[in-house]
Tab-separated table of C-alpha atoms and ligand atoms in Angstrom:
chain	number	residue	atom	x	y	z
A	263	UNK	CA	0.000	0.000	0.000
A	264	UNK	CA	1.353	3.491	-0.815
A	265	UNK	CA	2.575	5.401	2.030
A	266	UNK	CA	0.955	8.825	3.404
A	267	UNK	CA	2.944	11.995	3.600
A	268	UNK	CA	3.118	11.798	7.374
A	269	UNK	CA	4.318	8.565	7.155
A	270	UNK	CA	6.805	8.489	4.733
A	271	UNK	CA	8.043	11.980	6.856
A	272	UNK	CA	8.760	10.002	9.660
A	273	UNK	CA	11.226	7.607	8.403
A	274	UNK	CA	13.344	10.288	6.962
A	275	UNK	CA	12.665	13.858	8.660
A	276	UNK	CA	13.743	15.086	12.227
A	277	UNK	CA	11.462	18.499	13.176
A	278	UNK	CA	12.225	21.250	15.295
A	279	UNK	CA	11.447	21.555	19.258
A	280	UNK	CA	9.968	18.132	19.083
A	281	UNK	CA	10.527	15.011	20.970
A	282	UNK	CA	10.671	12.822	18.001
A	283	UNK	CA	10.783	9.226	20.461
A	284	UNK	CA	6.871	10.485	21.649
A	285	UNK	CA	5.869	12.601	18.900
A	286	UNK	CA	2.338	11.982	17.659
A	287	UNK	CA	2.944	11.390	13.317
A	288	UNK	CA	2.743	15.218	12.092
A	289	UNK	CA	-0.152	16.652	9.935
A	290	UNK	CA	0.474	16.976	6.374
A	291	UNK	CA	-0.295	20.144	4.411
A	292	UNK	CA	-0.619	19.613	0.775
A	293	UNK	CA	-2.274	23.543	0.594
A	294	UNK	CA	-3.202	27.203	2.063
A	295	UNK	CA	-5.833	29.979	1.318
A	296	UNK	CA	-6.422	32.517	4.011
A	297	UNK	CA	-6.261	31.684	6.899
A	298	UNK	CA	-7.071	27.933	6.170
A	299	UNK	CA	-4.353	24.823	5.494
A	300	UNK	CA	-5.594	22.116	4.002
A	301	UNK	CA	-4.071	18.722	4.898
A	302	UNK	CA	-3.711	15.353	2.960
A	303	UNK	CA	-6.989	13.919	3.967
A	304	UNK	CA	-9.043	16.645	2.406
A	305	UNK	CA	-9.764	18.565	6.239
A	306	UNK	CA	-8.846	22.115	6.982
A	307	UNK	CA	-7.089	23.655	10.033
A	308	UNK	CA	-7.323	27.364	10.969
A	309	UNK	CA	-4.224	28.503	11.630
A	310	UNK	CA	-4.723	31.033	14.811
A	311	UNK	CA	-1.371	31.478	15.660
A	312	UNK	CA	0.002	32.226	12.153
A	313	UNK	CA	2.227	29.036	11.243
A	314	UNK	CA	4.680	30.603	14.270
A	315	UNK	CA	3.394	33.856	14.273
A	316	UNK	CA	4.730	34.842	10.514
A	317	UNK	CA	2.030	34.848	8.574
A	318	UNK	CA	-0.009	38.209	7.967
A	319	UNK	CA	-2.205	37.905	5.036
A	320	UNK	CA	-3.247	34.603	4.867
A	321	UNK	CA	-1.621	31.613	3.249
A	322	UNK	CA	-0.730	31.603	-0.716
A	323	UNK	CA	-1.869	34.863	-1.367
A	324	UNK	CA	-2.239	35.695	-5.108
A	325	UNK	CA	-0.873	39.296	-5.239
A	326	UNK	CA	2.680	37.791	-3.477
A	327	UNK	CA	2.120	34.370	-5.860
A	328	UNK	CA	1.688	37.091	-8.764
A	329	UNK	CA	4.935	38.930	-7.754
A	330	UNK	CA	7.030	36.016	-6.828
A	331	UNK	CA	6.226	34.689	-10.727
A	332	UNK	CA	7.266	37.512	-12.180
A	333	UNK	CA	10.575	38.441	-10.387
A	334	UNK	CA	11.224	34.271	-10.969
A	335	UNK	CA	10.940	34.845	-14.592
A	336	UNK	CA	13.724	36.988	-14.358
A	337	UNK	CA	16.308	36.856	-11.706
A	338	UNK	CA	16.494	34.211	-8.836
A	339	UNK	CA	19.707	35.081	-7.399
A	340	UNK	CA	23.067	37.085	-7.468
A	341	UNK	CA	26.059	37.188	-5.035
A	342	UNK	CA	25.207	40.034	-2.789
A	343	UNK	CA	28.880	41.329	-2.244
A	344	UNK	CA	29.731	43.989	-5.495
A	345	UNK	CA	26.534	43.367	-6.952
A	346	UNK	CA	22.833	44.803	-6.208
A	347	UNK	CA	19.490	44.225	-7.900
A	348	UNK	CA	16.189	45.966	-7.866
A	349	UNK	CA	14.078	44.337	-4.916
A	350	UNK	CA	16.479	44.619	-2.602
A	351	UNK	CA	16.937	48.437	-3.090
A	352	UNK	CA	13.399	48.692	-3.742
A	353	UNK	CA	12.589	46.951	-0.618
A	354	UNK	CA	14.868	48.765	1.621
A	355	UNK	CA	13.582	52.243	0.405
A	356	UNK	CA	10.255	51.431	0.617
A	357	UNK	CA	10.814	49.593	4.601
A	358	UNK	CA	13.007	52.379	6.218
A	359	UNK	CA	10.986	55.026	6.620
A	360	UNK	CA	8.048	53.146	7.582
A	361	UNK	CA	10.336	52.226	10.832
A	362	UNK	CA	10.191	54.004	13.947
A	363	UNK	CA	12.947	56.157	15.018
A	364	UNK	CA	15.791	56.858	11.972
A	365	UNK	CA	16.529	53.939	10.215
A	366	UNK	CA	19.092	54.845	7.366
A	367	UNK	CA	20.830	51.357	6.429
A	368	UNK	CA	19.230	48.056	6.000
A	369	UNK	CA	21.239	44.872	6.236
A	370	UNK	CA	20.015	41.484	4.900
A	371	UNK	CA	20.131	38.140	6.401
A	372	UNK	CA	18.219	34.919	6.176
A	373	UNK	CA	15.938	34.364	9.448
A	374	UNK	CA	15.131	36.072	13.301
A	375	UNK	CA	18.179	34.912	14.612
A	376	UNK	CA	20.782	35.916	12.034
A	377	UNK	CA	18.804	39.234	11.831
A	378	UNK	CA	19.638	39.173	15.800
A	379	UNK	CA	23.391	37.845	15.252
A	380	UNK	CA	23.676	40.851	12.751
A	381	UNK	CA	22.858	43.700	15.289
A	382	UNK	CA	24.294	42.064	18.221
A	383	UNK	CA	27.374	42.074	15.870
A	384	UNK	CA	27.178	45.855	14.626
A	385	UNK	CA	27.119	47.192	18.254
A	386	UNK	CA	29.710	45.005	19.500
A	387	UNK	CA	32.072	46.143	16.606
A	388	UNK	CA	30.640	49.966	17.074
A	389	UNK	CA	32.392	50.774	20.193
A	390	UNK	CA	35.505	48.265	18.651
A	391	UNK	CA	35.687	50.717	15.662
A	392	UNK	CA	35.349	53.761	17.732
A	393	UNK	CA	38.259	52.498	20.166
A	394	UNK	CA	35.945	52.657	23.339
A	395	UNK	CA	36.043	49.299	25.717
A	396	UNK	CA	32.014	48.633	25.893
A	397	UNK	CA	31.504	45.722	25.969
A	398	UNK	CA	28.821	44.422	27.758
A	399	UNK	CA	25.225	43.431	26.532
A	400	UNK	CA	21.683	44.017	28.759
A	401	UNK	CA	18.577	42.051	28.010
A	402	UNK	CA	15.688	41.040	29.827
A	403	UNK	CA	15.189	38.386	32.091
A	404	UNK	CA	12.551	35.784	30.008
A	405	UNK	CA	13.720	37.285	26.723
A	406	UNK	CA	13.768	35.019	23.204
A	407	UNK	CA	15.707	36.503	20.598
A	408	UNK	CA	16.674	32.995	18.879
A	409	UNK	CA	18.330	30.160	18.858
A	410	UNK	CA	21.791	30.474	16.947
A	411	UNK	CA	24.436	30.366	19.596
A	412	UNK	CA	24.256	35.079	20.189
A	413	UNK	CA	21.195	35.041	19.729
A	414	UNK	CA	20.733	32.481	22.563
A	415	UNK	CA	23.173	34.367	24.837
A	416	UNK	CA	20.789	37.323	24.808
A	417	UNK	CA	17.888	34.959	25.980
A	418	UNK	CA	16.771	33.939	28.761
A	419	UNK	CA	18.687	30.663	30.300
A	420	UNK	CA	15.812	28.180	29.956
A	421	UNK	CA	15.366	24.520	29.078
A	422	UNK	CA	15.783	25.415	25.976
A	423	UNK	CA	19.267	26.590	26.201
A	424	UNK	CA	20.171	24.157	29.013
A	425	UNK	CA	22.964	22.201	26.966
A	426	UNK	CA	24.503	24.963	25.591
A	427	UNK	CA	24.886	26.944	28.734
A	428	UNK	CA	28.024	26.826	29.320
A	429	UNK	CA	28.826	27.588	25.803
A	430	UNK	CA	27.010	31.463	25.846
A	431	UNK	CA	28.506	34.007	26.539
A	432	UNK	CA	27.486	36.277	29.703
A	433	UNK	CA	24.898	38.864	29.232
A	434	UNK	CA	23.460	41.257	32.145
A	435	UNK	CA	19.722	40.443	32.618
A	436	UNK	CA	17.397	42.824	33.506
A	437	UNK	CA	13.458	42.900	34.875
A	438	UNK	CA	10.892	44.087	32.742
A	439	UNK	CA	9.936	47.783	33.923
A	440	UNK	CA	6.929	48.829	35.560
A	441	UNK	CA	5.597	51.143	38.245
A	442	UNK	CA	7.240	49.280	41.184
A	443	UNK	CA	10.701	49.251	39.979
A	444	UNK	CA	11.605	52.000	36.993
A	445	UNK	CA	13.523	53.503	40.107
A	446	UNK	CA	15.636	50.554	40.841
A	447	UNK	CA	16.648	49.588	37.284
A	448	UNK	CA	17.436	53.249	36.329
A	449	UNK	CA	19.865	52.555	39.293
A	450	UNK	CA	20.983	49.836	38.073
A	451	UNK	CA	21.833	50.982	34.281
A	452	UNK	CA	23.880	53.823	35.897
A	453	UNK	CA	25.812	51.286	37.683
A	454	UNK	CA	26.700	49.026	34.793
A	455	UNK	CA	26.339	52.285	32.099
A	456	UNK	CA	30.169	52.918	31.429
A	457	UNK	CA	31.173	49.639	29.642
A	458	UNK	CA	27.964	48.327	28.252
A	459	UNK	CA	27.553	48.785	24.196
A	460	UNK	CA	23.731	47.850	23.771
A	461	UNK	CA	20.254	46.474	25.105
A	462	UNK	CA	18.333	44.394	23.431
A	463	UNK	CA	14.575	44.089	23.704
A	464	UNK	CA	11.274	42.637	22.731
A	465	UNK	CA	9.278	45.944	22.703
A	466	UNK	CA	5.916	45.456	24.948
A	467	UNK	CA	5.420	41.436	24.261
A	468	UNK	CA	8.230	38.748	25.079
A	469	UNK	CA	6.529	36.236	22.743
A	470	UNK	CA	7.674	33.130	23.484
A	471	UNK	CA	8.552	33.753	27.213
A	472	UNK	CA	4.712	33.129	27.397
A	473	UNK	CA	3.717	36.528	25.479
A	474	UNK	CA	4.078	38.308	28.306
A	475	UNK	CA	3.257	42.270	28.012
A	476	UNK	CA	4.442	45.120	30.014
A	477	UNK	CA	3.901	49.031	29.103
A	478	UNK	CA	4.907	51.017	26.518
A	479	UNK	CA	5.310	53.905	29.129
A	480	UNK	CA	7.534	52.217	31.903
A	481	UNK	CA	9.995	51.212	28.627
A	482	UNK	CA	10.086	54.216	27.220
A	483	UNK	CA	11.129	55.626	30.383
A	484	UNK	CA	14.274	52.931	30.497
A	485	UNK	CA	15.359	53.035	27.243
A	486	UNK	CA	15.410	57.086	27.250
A	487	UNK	CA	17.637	56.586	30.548
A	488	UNK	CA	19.934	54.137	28.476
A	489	UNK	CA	20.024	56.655	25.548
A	490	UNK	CA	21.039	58.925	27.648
A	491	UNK	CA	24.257	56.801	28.952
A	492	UNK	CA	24.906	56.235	25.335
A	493	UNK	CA	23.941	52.399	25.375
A	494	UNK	CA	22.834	51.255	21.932
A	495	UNK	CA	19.550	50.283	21.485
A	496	UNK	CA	18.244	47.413	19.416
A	497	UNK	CA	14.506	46.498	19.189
A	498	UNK	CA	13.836	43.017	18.187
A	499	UNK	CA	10.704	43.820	16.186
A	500	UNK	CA	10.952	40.321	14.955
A	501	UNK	CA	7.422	38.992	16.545
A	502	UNK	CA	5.902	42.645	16.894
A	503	UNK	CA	6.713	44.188	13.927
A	504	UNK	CA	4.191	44.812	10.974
A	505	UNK	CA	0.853	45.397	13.264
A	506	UNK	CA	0.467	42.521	15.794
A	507	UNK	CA	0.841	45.091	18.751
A	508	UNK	CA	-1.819	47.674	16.747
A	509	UNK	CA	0.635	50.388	15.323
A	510	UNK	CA	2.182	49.414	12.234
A	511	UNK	CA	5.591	48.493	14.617
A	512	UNK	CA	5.315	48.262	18.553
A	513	UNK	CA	8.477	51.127	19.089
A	514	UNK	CA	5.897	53.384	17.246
A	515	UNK	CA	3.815	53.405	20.886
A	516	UNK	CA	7.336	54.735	22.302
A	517	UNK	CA	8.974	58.163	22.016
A	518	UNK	CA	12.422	57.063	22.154
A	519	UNK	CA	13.361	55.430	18.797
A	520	UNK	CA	15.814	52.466	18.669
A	521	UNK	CA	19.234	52.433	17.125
A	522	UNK	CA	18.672	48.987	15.701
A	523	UNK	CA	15.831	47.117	14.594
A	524	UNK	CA	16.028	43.776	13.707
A	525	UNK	CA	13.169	42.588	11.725
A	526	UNK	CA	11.419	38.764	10.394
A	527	UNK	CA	8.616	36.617	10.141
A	528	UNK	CA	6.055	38.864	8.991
A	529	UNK	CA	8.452	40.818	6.658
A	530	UNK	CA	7.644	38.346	3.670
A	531	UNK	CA	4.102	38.073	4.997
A	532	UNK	CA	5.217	34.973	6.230
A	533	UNK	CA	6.178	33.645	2.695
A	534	UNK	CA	10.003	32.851	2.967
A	535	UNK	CA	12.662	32.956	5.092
A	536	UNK	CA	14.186	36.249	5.595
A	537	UNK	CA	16.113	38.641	8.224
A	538	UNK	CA	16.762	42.102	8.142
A	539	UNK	CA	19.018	44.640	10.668
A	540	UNK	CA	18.608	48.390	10.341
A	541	UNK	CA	20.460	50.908	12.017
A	542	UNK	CA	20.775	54.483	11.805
A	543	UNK	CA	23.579	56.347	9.616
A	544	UNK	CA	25.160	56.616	13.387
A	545	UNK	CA	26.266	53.265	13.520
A	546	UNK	CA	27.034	53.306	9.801
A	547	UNK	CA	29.288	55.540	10.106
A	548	UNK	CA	31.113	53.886	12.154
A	549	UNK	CA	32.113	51.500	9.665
A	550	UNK	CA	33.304	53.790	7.558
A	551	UNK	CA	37.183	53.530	7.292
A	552	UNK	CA	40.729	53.324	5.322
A	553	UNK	CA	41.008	50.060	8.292
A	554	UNK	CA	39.854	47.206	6.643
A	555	UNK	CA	39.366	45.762	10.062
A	556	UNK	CA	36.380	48.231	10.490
A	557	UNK	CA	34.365	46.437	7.640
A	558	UNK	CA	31.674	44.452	8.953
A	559	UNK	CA	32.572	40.912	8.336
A	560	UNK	CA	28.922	39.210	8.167
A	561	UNK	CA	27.056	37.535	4.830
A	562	UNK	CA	25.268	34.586	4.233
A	563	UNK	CA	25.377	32.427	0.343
A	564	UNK	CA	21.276	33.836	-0.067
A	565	UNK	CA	21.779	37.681	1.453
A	566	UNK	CA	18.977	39.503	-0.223
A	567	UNK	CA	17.751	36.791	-2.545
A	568	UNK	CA	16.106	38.210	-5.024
A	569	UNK	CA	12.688	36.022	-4.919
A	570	UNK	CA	12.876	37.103	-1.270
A	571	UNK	CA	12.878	40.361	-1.707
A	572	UNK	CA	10.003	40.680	-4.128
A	573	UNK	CA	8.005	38.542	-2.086
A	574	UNK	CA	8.761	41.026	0.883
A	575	UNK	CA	7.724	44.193	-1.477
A	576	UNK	CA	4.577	42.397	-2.393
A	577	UNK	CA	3.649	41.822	1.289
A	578	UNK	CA	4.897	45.123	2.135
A	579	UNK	CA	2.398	46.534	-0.626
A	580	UNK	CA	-0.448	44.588	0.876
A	581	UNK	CA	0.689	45.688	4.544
A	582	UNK	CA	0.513	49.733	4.097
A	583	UNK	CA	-2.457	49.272	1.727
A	584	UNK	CA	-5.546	50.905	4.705
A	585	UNK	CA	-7.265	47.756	4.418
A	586	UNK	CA	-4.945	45.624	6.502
A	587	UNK	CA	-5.122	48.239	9.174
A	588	UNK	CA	-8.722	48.188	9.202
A	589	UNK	CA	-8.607	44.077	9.107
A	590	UNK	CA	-6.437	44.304	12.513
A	591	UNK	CA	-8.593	47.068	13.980
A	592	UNK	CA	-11.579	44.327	13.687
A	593	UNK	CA	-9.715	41.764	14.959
A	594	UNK	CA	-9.007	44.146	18.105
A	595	UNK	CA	-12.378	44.937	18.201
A	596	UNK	CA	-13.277	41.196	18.456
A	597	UNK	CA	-10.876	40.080	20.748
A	598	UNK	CA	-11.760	42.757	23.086
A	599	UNK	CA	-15.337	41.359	23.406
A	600	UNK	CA	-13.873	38.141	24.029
A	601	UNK	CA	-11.363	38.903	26.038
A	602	UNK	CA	-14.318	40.656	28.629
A	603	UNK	CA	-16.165	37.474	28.835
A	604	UNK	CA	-13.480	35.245	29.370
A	605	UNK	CA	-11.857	37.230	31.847
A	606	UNK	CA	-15.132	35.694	34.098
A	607	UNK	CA	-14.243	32.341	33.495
A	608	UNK	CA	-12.728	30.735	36.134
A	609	UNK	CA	-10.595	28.553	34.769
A	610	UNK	CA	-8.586	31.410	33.155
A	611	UNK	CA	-6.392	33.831	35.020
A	612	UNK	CA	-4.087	36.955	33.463
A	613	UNK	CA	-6.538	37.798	30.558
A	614	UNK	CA	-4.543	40.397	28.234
A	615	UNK	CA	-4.266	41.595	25.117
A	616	UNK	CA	-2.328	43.882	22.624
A	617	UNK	CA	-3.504	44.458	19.076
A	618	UNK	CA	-4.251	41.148	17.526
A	619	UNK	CA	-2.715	39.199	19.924
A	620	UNK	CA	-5.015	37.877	22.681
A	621	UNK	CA	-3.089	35.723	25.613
A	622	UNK	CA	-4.184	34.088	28.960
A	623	UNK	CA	-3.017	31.451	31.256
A	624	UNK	CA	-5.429	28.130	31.779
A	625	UNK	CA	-5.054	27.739	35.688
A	626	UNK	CA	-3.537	24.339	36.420
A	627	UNK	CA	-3.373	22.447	39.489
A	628	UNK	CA	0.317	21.949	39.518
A	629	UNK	CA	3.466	24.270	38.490
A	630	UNK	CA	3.127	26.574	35.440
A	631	UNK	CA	6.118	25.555	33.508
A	632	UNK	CA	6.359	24.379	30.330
A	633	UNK	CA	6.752	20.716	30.640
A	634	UNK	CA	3.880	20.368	32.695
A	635	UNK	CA	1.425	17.458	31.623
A	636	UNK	CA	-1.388	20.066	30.812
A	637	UNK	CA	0.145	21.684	27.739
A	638	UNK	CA	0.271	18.207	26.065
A	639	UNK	CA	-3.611	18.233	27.053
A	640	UNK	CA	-3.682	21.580	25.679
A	641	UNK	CA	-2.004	21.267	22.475
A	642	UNK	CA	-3.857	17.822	21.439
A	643	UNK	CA	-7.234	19.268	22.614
A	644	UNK	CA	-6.613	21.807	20.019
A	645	UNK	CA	-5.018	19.264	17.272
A	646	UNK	CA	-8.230	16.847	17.506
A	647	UNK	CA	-10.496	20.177	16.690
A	648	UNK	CA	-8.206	21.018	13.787
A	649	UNK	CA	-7.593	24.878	15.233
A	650	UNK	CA	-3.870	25.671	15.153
A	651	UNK	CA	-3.320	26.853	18.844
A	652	UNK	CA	-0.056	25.416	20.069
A	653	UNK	CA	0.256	26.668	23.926
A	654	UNK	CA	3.170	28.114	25.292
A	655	UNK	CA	3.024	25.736	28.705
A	656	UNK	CA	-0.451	26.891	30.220
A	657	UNK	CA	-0.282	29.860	28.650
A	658	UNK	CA	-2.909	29.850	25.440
A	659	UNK	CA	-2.935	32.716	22.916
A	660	UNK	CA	-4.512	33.910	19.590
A	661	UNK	CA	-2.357	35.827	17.049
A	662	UNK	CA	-4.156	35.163	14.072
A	663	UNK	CA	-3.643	36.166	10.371
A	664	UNK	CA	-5.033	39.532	9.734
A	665	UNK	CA	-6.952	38.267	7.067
A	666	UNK	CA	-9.027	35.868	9.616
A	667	UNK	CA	-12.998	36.385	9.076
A	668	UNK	CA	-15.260	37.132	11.959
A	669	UNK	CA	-17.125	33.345	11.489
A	670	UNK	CA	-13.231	31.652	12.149
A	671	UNK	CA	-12.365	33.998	15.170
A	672	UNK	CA	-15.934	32.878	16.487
A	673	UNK	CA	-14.692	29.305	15.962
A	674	UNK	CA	-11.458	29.925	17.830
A	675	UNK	CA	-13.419	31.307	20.538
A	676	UNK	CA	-16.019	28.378	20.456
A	677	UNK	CA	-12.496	26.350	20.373
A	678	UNK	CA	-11.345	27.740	23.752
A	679	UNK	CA	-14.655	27.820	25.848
A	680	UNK	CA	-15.033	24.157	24.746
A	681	UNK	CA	-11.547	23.818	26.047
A	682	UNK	CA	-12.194	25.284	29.296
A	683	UNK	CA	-15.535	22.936	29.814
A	684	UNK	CA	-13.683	20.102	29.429
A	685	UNK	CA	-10.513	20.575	31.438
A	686	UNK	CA	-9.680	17.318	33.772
A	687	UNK	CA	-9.874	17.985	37.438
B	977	PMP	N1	13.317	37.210	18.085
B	977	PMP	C1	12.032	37.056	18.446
B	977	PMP	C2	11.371	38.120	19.273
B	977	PMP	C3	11.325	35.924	18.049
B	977	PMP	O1	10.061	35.761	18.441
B	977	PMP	C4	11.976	34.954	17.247
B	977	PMP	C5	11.281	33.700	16.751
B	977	PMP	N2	10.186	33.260	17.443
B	977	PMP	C6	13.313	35.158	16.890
B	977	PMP	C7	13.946	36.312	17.330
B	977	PMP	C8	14.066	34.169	16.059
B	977	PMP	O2	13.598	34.136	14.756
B	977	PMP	P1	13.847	32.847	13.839
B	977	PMP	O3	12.969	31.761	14.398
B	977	PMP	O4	13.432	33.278	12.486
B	977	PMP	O5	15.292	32.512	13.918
C-alpha cells in the first residue's frame, strides 16, 4: 500500500522543538488559502497562531504568488557582495521610513536569529571601531531573541538553552519595567552604564517567554535613561513588527526610537525565510574607514535573494495598503469582546491583550512551567479540533492572520470555551 505523507516523513525527517521518540505522526499540508491549510486527507485547520506567528495575510496569497512569478521569470539570485538588484533596493527604500525612530541602512540576512546575530554584531564592533572598551550586553530576564548560539546568549537561560549553557557568553539580565521598579533599574543601568555597548529588547510582548506584556510607558522611560548613557539600542521587532501590537511596529507606541531594529517573520508576509538589521547612519558611520578591520565581516550564500525580496515588497504593498489596518482594527475589536467574557471564566487567570494578539493562562493544578502534563492536554485538545493553537506551557494565545474572518475567530473562541468545559480535574 502506498505510504501517506506523514508517514513516509517520519522515516526520513527530524522536526524542530519536538521530541521525536513520543511525537504523535505530524499533519500533512498539501495547501493554504487565508487563513485555512488544508491537509492530505481533504480537512482544513485554521491557523490562529500564524504558522509561528509569521504569517499576515493569509496563506498563498495571489498578489505575493503574482509577484514572486514575475521576479522568478527573471532573476532568482546574485552574489550580494559587489553586486545589487532591484528588490532589494526597492525593498529597503520602501521599509526604512516606515520604521520608527531613523533607520538609514538596511542589512540582509536569512531568518530572526541571524537578523539578531547581525545587530548584536554591529554594536559590538561599534564601540571596537570607535576604540571605546564597551563591551557588555543588557537584556531582559525571560527574553527570546533565537536560537543560533548570540542570539541564545541574549535569551533567557531556559530549558531550551540548558545544553549549551556553558557555551554562551554572559549577558546582564534585567526585569521588565513597571511602576514598582523603573527607580531601581534606572539605578541599576547607571551602575553598569560605562562599559555596556547595547540592550536588546522585545518591545511590549516577550513572545515566546509566554507573550508576556508590560507598558509602553515604563519602557520608554528605560530606554530614554539608556540613551542617555549612550547604550545602543536594538529592538527586536521580529514577533511585533508589521501590526500585531496595533501600530504598524510596537516602538511606534514609544517616544524614544531604537538604534537597531532587527526585523522577520512577517516581513515576507510569512512567505520565505528572511532577516533584516537596520540601524541608523550613526552606527554606519562607524564603519566607515581606510582600516579594513572596520568592515563588517557578516554575509550569508542567499543575502537579499532576489525572490525574497520581491516577495517582501509584495507583502509590504499589501501591509501599508488601509485595508490591513482596518482588518487588525476588527480583529481588536473582536478580541476585546472576548477577552471581557473570558476574563469571568474561572478557569482562566491573566486575561490580556495587545492588538491582535489575545493571551491568557489556563489555571492548572500543579506548576506553570512548560513541561507540565497540561500543555500536552492543551495542544492535542486543540489538534483533535483542527484549530492551530499550540500553547506556550499553560499559557494559550490567539495571534491570528489579519486576514481571519469574523465566522473563524468565532470558531477559535467556540475552540477555547469548549476547552475550558472540558478541562480534567
Ligand atoms: N526574536 C524574536 C522576538 C522571536 O520571536 C523569534 C522567533 N520566534 C526570533 C527572534 C528568532 O527568529 P527565527 O525563528 O526566524 O530565527
Amino acid at each position: 500500500m502506498q505510504k501517506t505523507l506523514s508517514e513516509r516523513d517520519q522515516a526520513v525527517i527530524w522536526h524542530p522543538y519536538t521530541q521525536m521518540q513520543s511525537a504523535p505522526a505530524p499533519v500533512a499540508i498539501v495547501r493554504g488559502e487565508g487563513a485555512l491549510l488544508f491537509d492530505e486527507a481533504g480537512n482544513t485547520h485554521l491557523d490562529a497562531t500564524s504558522s509561528w506567528w509569521v504569517n499576515i495575510h493569509g496563506h498563498a496569497h495571489p498578489h505575493i504568488t503574482a509577484r514572486l512569478a514575475e521576479q522568478a521569470a527573471r532573476l532568482h539570485h546574485v552574489i550580494f557582495a559587489g553586486y545589487t538588484h532591484e528588490p532589494a533596493v526597492a525593498l529597503a527604500e520602501k521599509l526604512l521610513p516606515i520604521l520608527p525612530g531613523t533607520q538609514q541602512k538596511l542589512f540582509y540576512s536569512d531568518n530572526g536569529s541571524t537578523a539578531v546575530e547581525v545587530a548584536l554584531k554591529m554594536t559590538i564592533q561599534y564601540w571596537q571601531n570607535k576604540g571605546q572598551r564597551r563591551t557588555r550586553l543588557l537584556a531582559f530576564h525571560n527574553a527570546y531573541h533565537g536560537d543560533t548560539f548570540g542570539a541564545m546568549s541574549v535569551s533567557a537561560r531556559s530549558v531550551f538553552t540548558r545544553a549549551f549553557d556553558p557555551y554562551l557568553f554572559e549577558v546582564t539580565f534585567l526585569d521588565l519595567p513597571g511602576a514598582g521598579n523603573i527607580d531601581a533599574l534606572l539605578a541599576q543601568v547607571d551602575q553598569l552604564a560605562d562599559d555596556t555597548a547595547a540592550f536588546i529588547f522585545e518591545p511590549l510582548v516577550q513572545g515566546a517567554g509566554g507573550m508576556v506584556m508590560y507598558e509602553a510607558a515604563w519602557l520608554d522611560k528605560l530606554l530614554a535613561h539608556c540613551r542617555r548613557k549612550g547604550i545602543l539600542l536594538i529592538a527586536d521587532e521580529i514577533m511585533t513588527g508589521f501590526g500585531r501590537t496595533g501600530p504598524d511596529f510596537a516602538m511606534h507606541a514609544l517616544q524614544t526610537g531604537p538604534d537597531i531594529i532587527t526585523l522577520s517573520k512577517g516581513l515576507t508576509g510569512g512567505t520565505v525565510a528572511m532577516g533584516v538589521t537596520t540601524c541608523t547612519n550613526e552606527i554606519y558611520e562607524a564603519f566607515l574607514s581606510d582600516n579594513k578591520l572596520h568592515t563588517l565581516f557578516h554575509g550569508h550564500s542567499f543575502t537579499a535573494n532576489p525572490l525574497t525580496c520581491a516577495i517582501a515588497l509584495a507583502s509590504l504593498e499589501l501591509f501599508l495598503d488601509p485595508g490591513c489596518r482596518q482588518q487588525r482594527a476588527r480583529i481588536e475589536t473582536r478580541h476585546r469582546a472576548y477577552a471581557e467574557t473570558l476574563a469571568k471564566r474561572a478557569e482562566v487567570k491573566n486575561v490580556r491583550m495587545l492588538g491582535t494578539i489575545l493571551a491568557f493562562e489556563v489555571i492548572t493544578p500543579g506548576q506553570d512551567s512548560y513541561i507540565n502534563n497540561l500543555a500536552g492536554f492543551l495542544a492535542q485538545w486543540f489538534k483533535e479540533r483542527r484549530v492551530m493553537l499550540r500553547p506556550l506551557g499553560n499559557t494559550l494565545y490567539i495571534l491570528p492572520p489579519y486576514c481571519i474572518t469574523d465566522g473563524q475567530l468565532d470558531q477559535v473562541y467556540e475552540a477555547i470555551d469548549g476547552l475550558l468545559e472540558a478541562l480534567p480535574e
